[in-house]
XYZ file of C-alpha atoms in Angstrom:
522
model
C 45.557 -38.342 36.435
C 45.522 -36.152 33.775
C 41.921 -38.323 32.015
C 40.366 -37.439 35.806
C 41.087 -33.534 35.273
C 39.263 -33.624 32.134
C 36.709 -35.836 32.910
C 35.806 -33.263 35.790
C 35.924 -30.169 34.060
C 33.712 -31.637 31.490
C 30.989 -32.949 34.351
C 31.262 -28.851 35.781
C 30.721 -27.490 32.183
C 27.847 -30.046 31.271
C 26.388 -29.420 35.241
C 26.298 -25.328 34.865
C 24.657 -25.661 31.480
C 22.032 -28.076 32.681
C 21.299 -25.578 35.382
C 21.070 -23.051 33.077
C 18.960 -24.626 30.948
C 16.393 -25.520 34.083
C 16.400 -21.618 35.195
C 15.703 -20.667 31.922
C 12.978 -23.023 31.333
C 11.201 -22.155 34.633
C 11.638 -18.320 34.748
C 10.073 -18.431 30.601
C 7.252 -21.082 32.125
C 6.633 -18.458 34.948
C 6.578 -15.425 33.024
C 4.256 -17.509 30.313
C 1.642 -18.671 33.508
C 1.525 -14.760 34.490
C 0.520 -13.467 31.363
C -2.257 -16.031 30.924
C -3.334 -15.285 34.139
C -3.725 -11.686 33.688
C -5.155 -12.616 30.260
C -8.334 -13.883 31.611
C -9.518 -10.993 33.319
C -8.079 -8.968 30.588
C -11.289 -7.181 29.186
C -9.456 -6.169 26.366
C -9.109 -9.911 24.881
C -12.221 -10.056 23.092
C -10.718 -6.860 20.984
C -7.540 -8.503 20.619
C -9.332 -11.094 19.064
C -11.133 -9.124 16.721
C -8.160 -7.380 15.621
C -6.621 -10.801 14.539
C -9.417 -11.515 12.625
C -9.074 -8.342 10.472
C -5.805 -10.239 8.641
C -8.323 -12.957 7.567
C -10.991 -10.550 5.875
C -10.833 -9.903 1.993
C -11.172 -6.749 0.716
C -13.045 -7.875 -1.869
C -15.628 -6.227 -4.096
C -18.801 -7.772 -2.418
C -17.526 -6.964 1.037
C -16.650 -3.365 -0.306
C -18.445 -2.027 -2.786
C -18.341 1.537 -1.350
C -14.546 2.253 -2.186
C -11.584 0.172 -0.701
C -8.640 1.015 -3.050
C -7.897 -2.947 -3.167
C -10.980 -4.557 -4.257
C -9.026 -7.439 -5.765
C -6.238 -7.398 -3.579
C -4.081 -5.158 -6.206
C -3.084 -1.907 -5.285
C -4.764 1.068 -7.825
C -1.863 2.908 -8.097
C -1.258 6.038 -10.477
C -4.069 5.342 -12.413
C -3.838 6.004 -15.903
C -5.783 9.215 -17.697
C -7.705 7.979 -20.632
C -5.292 8.217 -23.923
C -7.692 10.446 -25.566
C -5.483 13.739 -24.297
C -1.423 13.700 -22.901
C -2.872 15.113 -19.795
C -0.891 13.545 -16.950
C 2.602 15.102 -16.857
C 5.384 13.090 -14.637
C 5.468 14.318 -11.235
C 8.911 15.619 -11.630
C 12.547 13.744 -10.860
C 12.713 12.536 -7.802
C 12.529 9.382 -5.952
C 9.362 7.458 -6.284
C 9.305 6.923 -2.378
C 10.648 10.440 -1.292
C 8.283 13.134 -2.645
C 9.601 16.403 -1.175
C 8.944 20.311 -1.264
C 11.727 21.396 1.253
C 14.871 19.725 2.339
C 14.971 17.884 5.184
C 15.442 19.009 9.038
C 15.575 18.101 12.066
C 13.264 19.663 13.526
C 10.436 17.896 11.356
C 7.423 16.644 12.823
C 5.978 12.681 11.656
C 2.979 11.869 10.779
C 2.038 8.257 9.697
C -1.083 8.241 7.450
C -2.314 4.793 7.016
C -4.989 4.527 4.582
C -8.111 1.938 5.273
C -10.458 3.660 2.826
C -10.502 5.023 -1.153
C -10.289 8.785 -0.142
C -6.817 7.749 1.529
C -5.698 7.961 -2.134
C -7.719 11.345 -2.952
C -5.887 12.633 0.398
C -2.497 11.290 -1.212
C -2.461 11.557 -4.555
C -4.624 14.608 -5.496
C -4.375 16.580 -2.204
C -0.767 15.877 -1.015
C 0.624 15.582 -4.914
C 2.683 11.853 -3.170
C 3.670 9.086 -5.197
C 3.074 5.430 -3.807
C 5.746 1.992 -4.258
C 4.156 -1.164 -4.387
C 5.730 -3.663 -2.141
C 5.684 -7.610 -1.725
C 3.761 -7.156 -5.076
C 1.180 -4.924 -3.866
C 0.207 -6.381 -0.860
C 0.806 -2.718 0.632
C 2.170 0.354 -0.913
C 4.326 3.094 0.765
C 5.438 6.680 -0.014
C 6.797 9.433 1.949
C 5.928 13.199 1.637
C 7.387 16.573 3.227
C 5.018 19.589 3.550
C 6.274 22.331 5.549
C 6.932 21.016 8.866
C 5.978 17.403 8.466
C 7.144 14.407 7.016
C 4.134 12.403 6.033
C 4.303 8.646 5.189
C 1.749 6.997 3.726
C 0.446 3.155 4.009
C -1.965 1.619 2.357
C -3.227 -2.045 0.882
C -4.428 -4.813 2.248
C -1.474 -6.026 3.870
C -2.096 -2.948 6.226
C -3.602 -4.523 9.380
C -3.135 -4.033 13.318
C -0.642 -6.801 13.685
C 1.219 -5.783 11.394
C 1.985 -1.397 11.569
C 4.749 -0.026 12.793
C 4.350 -0.175 16.754
C 6.841 3.063 17.004
C 4.268 5.298 15.327
C 3.686 9.007 17.410
C 1.760 10.365 15.656
C -1.505 8.714 13.546
C -3.748 10.328 10.734
C -6.014 6.998 10.166
C -8.232 7.236 7.132
C -11.509 5.013 7.745
C -14.645 4.121 6.135
C -17.813 4.884 7.882
C -20.406 4.954 4.976
C -22.262 1.718 6.104
C -22.638 -0.648 9.350
C -20.104 -2.852 8.032
C -17.203 -0.666 7.650
C -18.204 0.780 10.719
C -17.373 -2.336 12.643
C -13.887 -2.786 10.884
C -13.261 0.826 11.532
C -14.118 0.278 15.031
C -11.319 -2.087 15.357
C -8.954 -0.074 13.920
C -9.726 2.629 16.682
C -9.732 -0.110 19.579
C -6.687 -1.496 18.229
C -4.286 1.909 18.922
C -4.042 1.719 22.660
C -1.592 -1.358 22.263
C 0.456 1.238 20.014
C 3.177 1.831 23.096
C 4.605 5.282 21.700
C 1.488 6.313 20.141
C 0.876 10.342 21.425
C -1.828 11.877 18.670
C -4.523 10.357 16.387
C -6.710 12.239 14.102
C -9.099 10.670 11.678
C -9.980 11.074 8.154
C -13.531 9.652 7.769
C -15.791 8.713 4.350
C -18.982 9.456 6.841
C -22.018 8.478 6.085
C -24.773 9.653 3.469
C -27.167 10.387 6.154
C -24.469 12.057 8.255
C -25.211 9.728 11.214
C -21.606 9.409 12.338
C -22.317 9.377 16.226
C -20.714 5.508 16.159
C -16.904 7.590 16.626
C -17.964 9.657 19.644
C -16.837 7.468 22.312
C -13.271 7.300 20.672
C -12.952 11.276 20.540
C -10.552 13.399 22.946
C -13.278 14.960 24.221
C -14.797 11.915 25.553
C -11.681 10.051 27.128
C -10.570 8.969 23.852
C -7.594 9.084 21.661
C -8.699 10.563 18.440
C -8.045 14.179 19.120
C -9.492 15.852 15.597
C -11.792 14.289 12.415
C -11.962 15.291 9.154
C -15.420 14.428 7.820
C -17.055 14.121 4.274
C -20.428 15.029 4.074
C -22.161 17.528 5.704
C -22.451 16.410 8.852
C -23.695 18.928 11.919
C -20.944 17.680 13.961
C -18.682 19.768 12.228
C -17.361 22.841 14.239
C -14.017 23.149 13.533
C -12.771 22.120 16.616
C -12.958 18.418 16.952
C -14.754 18.018 13.590
C -13.597 19.266 10.296
C -15.385 19.290 7.213
C -13.902 17.417 3.866
C -14.347 16.853 0.450
C -15.852 13.603 -1.044
C -13.372 14.035 -4.167
C -12.588 11.746 -7.076
C -13.669 8.022 -7.474
C -10.275 6.621 -7.000
C -11.605 3.151 -6.098
C -13.136 3.446 -9.672
C -9.566 4.045 -10.881
C -10.730 7.959 -11.735
C -6.860 8.814 -13.222
C -5.015 11.512 -11.814
C -5.591 14.471 -14.343
C -2.880 17.289 -14.925
C -5.557 19.851 -15.925
C -4.033 22.523 -17.214
C -2.630 19.654 -19.833
C -6.285 19.405 -21.319
C -7.301 21.018 -24.631
C -9.254 23.291 -23.151
C -9.383 26.169 -26.359
C -10.904 23.590 -28.445
C -14.553 23.152 -29.290
C -16.864 20.296 -27.289
C -19.090 18.636 -29.252
C -21.635 18.511 -26.192
C -23.169 21.048 -24.524
C -23.785 18.919 -21.349
C -23.237 15.367 -19.911
C -25.063 13.031 -17.659
C -23.872 9.290 -17.078
C -25.166 7.544 -13.696
C -27.534 5.365 -11.772
C -31.735 6.362 -12.478
C -33.347 5.015 -9.476
C -37.098 4.628 -9.767
C -38.860 7.958 -7.823
C -35.800 10.582 -7.639
C -35.128 13.535 -9.622
C -32.948 11.320 -11.535
C -36.117 10.390 -13.817
C -36.868 14.036 -14.070
C -33.941 14.729 -15.647
C -34.222 11.913 -18.229
C -37.816 12.868 -18.820
C -36.925 16.536 -19.594
C -33.746 15.954 -21.386
C -36.017 13.859 -24.246
C -37.193 17.108 -25.013
C -36.654 17.487 -28.879
C -34.470 20.974 -27.698
C -32.409 19.548 -25.700
C -31.810 15.770 -26.153
C -29.351 16.427 -29.505
C -27.206 18.687 -27.292
C -25.654 16.219 -24.580
C -23.892 13.382 -24.153
C -26.374 10.449 -21.997
C -25.926 7.461 -20.723
C -28.047 6.108 -17.969
C -28.227 2.786 -16.242
C -30.745 0.861 -14.237
C -28.363 -0.711 -11.550
C -25.879 0.902 -9.477
C -21.976 -1.349 -10.358
C -19.490 -0.903 -8.089
C -16.473 -0.857 -10.662
C -16.261 0.236 -13.775
C -15.174 -1.362 -17.203
C -12.848 -0.201 -19.410
C -15.820 0.762 -21.774
C -17.499 2.695 -19.159
C -14.446 4.585 -17.657
C -13.781 5.868 -21.366
C -17.238 6.740 -21.681
C -17.177 8.848 -18.367
C -13.743 10.536 -18.916
C -14.781 11.215 -22.919
C -18.164 13.167 -21.735
C -16.366 15.003 -18.864
C -13.686 16.211 -21.334
C -16.233 17.089 -24.456
C -18.788 18.675 -22.776
C -19.108 22.042 -20.749
C -22.080 21.012 -18.533
C -22.137 17.599 -16.173
C -25.614 17.337 -14.553
C -25.529 16.131 -10.870
C -28.883 15.134 -9.929
C -28.610 14.171 -6.459
C -28.324 10.167 -5.209
C -28.333 9.493 -1.335
C -26.210 12.509 -1.033
C -25.984 16.239 -2.769
C -22.202 15.517 -2.961
C -21.118 13.118 -5.341
C -17.713 11.849 -6.809
C -19.189 13.780 -10.141
C -18.658 16.995 -9.019
C -15.020 16.712 -8.792
C -14.487 14.700 -11.684
C -16.431 17.384 -14.083
C -13.644 20.231 -12.183
C -10.899 18.345 -13.217
C -11.975 18.521 -17.013
C -12.953 22.029 -17.074
C -16.641 21.200 -16.721
C -19.050 22.790 -14.985
C -21.258 20.828 -12.287
C -24.864 21.686 -12.454
C -25.724 20.409 -9.068
C -29.511 19.887 -7.916
C -29.297 22.358 -4.561
C -31.081 19.655 -2.346
C -31.019 18.682 1.178
C -31.340 14.639 1.321
C -32.654 12.707 4.282
C -30.992 12.195 7.168
C -29.284 14.372 9.589
C -27.010 16.458 7.177
C -26.507 19.838 8.153
C -29.621 22.536 8.982
C -32.417 20.872 7.148
C -34.878 23.964 7.537
C -32.252 25.812 5.682
C -31.491 24.102 2.724
C -34.480 26.181 1.019
C -32.841 29.343 1.066
C -29.747 28.167 -0.627
C -29.728 29.710 -4.037
C -28.445 29.585 -7.491
C -25.312 30.269 -10.091
C -26.403 31.246 -13.474
C -23.530 30.439 -16.072
C -23.227 33.959 -17.414
C -22.356 34.819 -13.945
C -19.919 32.134 -13.873
C -18.269 33.323 -16.645
C -18.219 36.936 -15.508
C -16.804 36.673 -12.027
C -13.300 35.979 -14.041
C -13.877 37.817 -17.349
C -10.210 38.664 -17.888
C -8.336 35.804 -18.780
C -5.195 35.625 -20.776
C -3.734 32.977 -22.967
C -0.545 34.846 -24.287
C 2.861 33.372 -22.671
C 3.884 36.340 -21.186
C 0.656 36.270 -18.816
C 1.447 32.281 -17.612
C 1.231 32.994 -14.039
C 2.271 30.586 -10.839
C -0.008 29.977 -7.499
C 3.172 29.828 -5.166
C 2.266 28.977 -1.574
C 3.767 31.347 1.056
C 5.273 27.932 2.530
C 7.243 27.323 -0.831
C 5.048 23.770 -0.120
C 3.929 22.730 -3.414
C 4.188 25.114 -6.815
C 1.109 24.745 -9.449
C 1.340 26.109 -12.867
C -1.123 28.353 -14.531
C -1.673 29.224 -18.034
C -4.277 32.046 -17.455
C -4.743 35.132 -15.300
C -8.052 35.279 -13.037
C -9.736 38.974 -12.323
C -12.965 38.737 -10.876
C -15.754 40.777 -11.892
C -19.518 40.933 -11.167
C -21.987 40.860 -13.592
C -25.060 43.280 -12.578
C -27.375 42.403 -15.738
C -27.423 38.938 -15.509
C -31.279 38.171 -16.362
C -31.596 34.146 -16.590
C -34.341 33.279 -14.870
C -32.251 31.406 -12.400
C -31.668 32.423 -8.980
C -28.442 33.573 -7.930
C -25.959 32.633 -5.475
C -23.425 35.732 -4.960
C -19.888 34.976 -5.491
C -16.877 37.159 -5.200
C -13.089 35.968 -6.072
C -11.814 32.590 -6.516
C -11.059 29.715 -4.671
C -8.843 31.649 -2.246
C -11.952 33.873 -1.149
C -13.463 34.070 2.213
C -13.709 30.500 3.551
C -14.674 31.545 6.764
C -18.368 32.526 5.425
C -20.907 31.204 6.722
C -23.260 29.160 4.548
C -25.684 26.300 4.732
C -25.856 22.906 3.583
C -26.015 21.357 1.649
C -22.386 21.423 0.224
C -20.929 24.009 2.541
C -17.367 23.659 1.976
C -18.306 23.990 -1.942
C -20.128 27.452 -0.987
C -17.289 28.359 1.488
C -14.528 28.207 -1.050
C -16.985 29.970 -3.700
C -16.867 26.877 -6.100
C -17.468 27.546 -9.758
C -20.740 25.324 -10.165
C -24.365 25.979 -10.918
C -26.985 25.600 -8.401
C -30.607 24.747 -9.503
C -33.697 23.546 -7.528
C -35.851 21.891 -10.259
C -34.942 20.315 -13.544
C -37.975 20.838 -14.886
C -38.190 24.928 -14.254
C -34.282 25.585 -14.507
C -32.977 23.275 -17.082
C -34.730 25.286 -20.277
C -33.417 28.800 -19.061
C -30.033 27.444 -18.128
C -29.966 25.563 -21.471
C -30.888 28.575 -23.073
C -27.894 31.208 -21.604
C -25.594 28.481 -22.275
C -26.419 28.435 -25.974
C -25.540 31.954 -26.192
C -22.156 31.852 -25.025
C -19.058 32.259 -27.726
C -16.594 29.605 -27.629
C -13.966 31.622 -26.671
C -16.558 32.483 -23.151
C -16.480 28.560 -22.484
C -12.908 28.506 -22.755
C -12.498 31.785 -20.237
C -14.884 29.518 -18.174
C -13.361 25.721 -18.590
C -9.726 27.671 -17.209
C -11.366 29.415 -14.420
C -12.832 26.261 -13.324
C -9.456 24.191 -13.497
C -7.710 26.600 -11.948
C -10.067 26.896 -8.966
C -10.318 23.220 -8.757
C -6.156 23.376 -8.908
C -6.333 26.135 -5.766
C -8.943 24.594 -3.763
C -7.098 21.185 -3.228
C -4.254 23.388 -2.191
C -5.686 24.805 0.141
C -7.334 21.733 1.533
C -3.744 20.364 2.188
C -2.914 23.640 3.801
C -6.002 23.649 5.943
C -5.031 19.972 7.097
C -1.038 20.950 7.426
C -2.659 23.516 9.915
C -5.080 21.268 11.960
C -2.124 18.859 12.715
C 0.543 21.549 13.422
C -2.686 22.722 16.210
C -4.290 19.369 17.083
C -0.703 17.399 17.733
C 2.212 19.270 18.091
C 0.719 22.760 19.796
C 1.331 25.319 17.087
C -1.561 27.191 17.078
C -2.152 27.332 13.688
C -5.537 27.134 11.938
């Protein structure tokens, strides 16, 4: 009797398990069939397939010569400066993952940044002052940085693909490359993948724009067209810039070429520099660069500078070319910037990091940038005027000051005090751009392209129109400056660039608070 009871109990148990298994299989089959049937009529099916294909794209230098930070699958982190000087200080005693300006708070807003263009590293390391830690042997990298009420979380690297990003993301700042058609297609795939994120509420884009300022491809994704993107901060002088949906953004330094993160205030700015000027760059046929080289062969000028042209553009630097470039910047007082495909170039910002004054050809390049008709009215700034703007420079220890933002966000240490004076007696035969004050001066001023942002923030640069006519008077005026005057100018240039990066950081935070969180901050 006991044996029959055990047999009956086992039979019932097996029967229950069998029925449960059948029901589970039927439910799964039913759900899968319904999903497949709906997928046949889903217009986003093609988009999903394109998104999946991103994981198979290799970000090598052949596919991406213009600026991804992972050309060979290795993340370029904390680019090392040349050994010529000890110029990069530690970033402080803090976690390599969390870099904060103040204590945490329950009222923080969280903004995720996904870097898919090299300007993302300029944003993170140079503007926000963040640090990164590689994950999975450099497949992707991560860092955090608190700026006022916003906690930024930055991800970058070849492992950052639509299928692998956090689906819990609510507020996103996406760094994209729109410089040429192949990059635009990848950027579109990223933007088309965003609706799949269930909790996503706000999207902004940091865009490396087209050098001809043709960025119309992004319009369908903008909020004013029914898309998710509430604003774009845009590199180059595009006509779209309206300080509402589109905001101007600096090109910055060439992080994709491993330009180092410089602590400019540790440079030997007081030392005598062996070169008056430098020019290292690609020389294109029928360009003003050919004219510049022709002028530099003049016996009066050829022995004054460091000149190393090349006839073919290279996407990556060798150790030798990188050392040559940084050495030239640190050992000359003027850096020549003839126009390329666009007036704005990395060399402008790289020169200022070393205290070398950019000499910029103030010419509008072909395309859709700025107000083409007004470019001829742009004026120039002489090196004498540049010096006299900040004539009161003190090096004594007692006069060291600190530039501290009102939000207690970040501290920049200055070795000198800067006062503003206008020199009304400058008689150099170069057209002058009227400039007052330093980086904090009137960012609301109406200026014409090219280089609206630099003109708006009173950049300490020299604008010229014609190398043949303007180079001689410029170098003649430069030759009359004393070492003390050059040292003052170098320090002023370095301080301006430090303050400019801080202002760009604050500006971005204000845009995010306004566009994402409705704080009305500008």
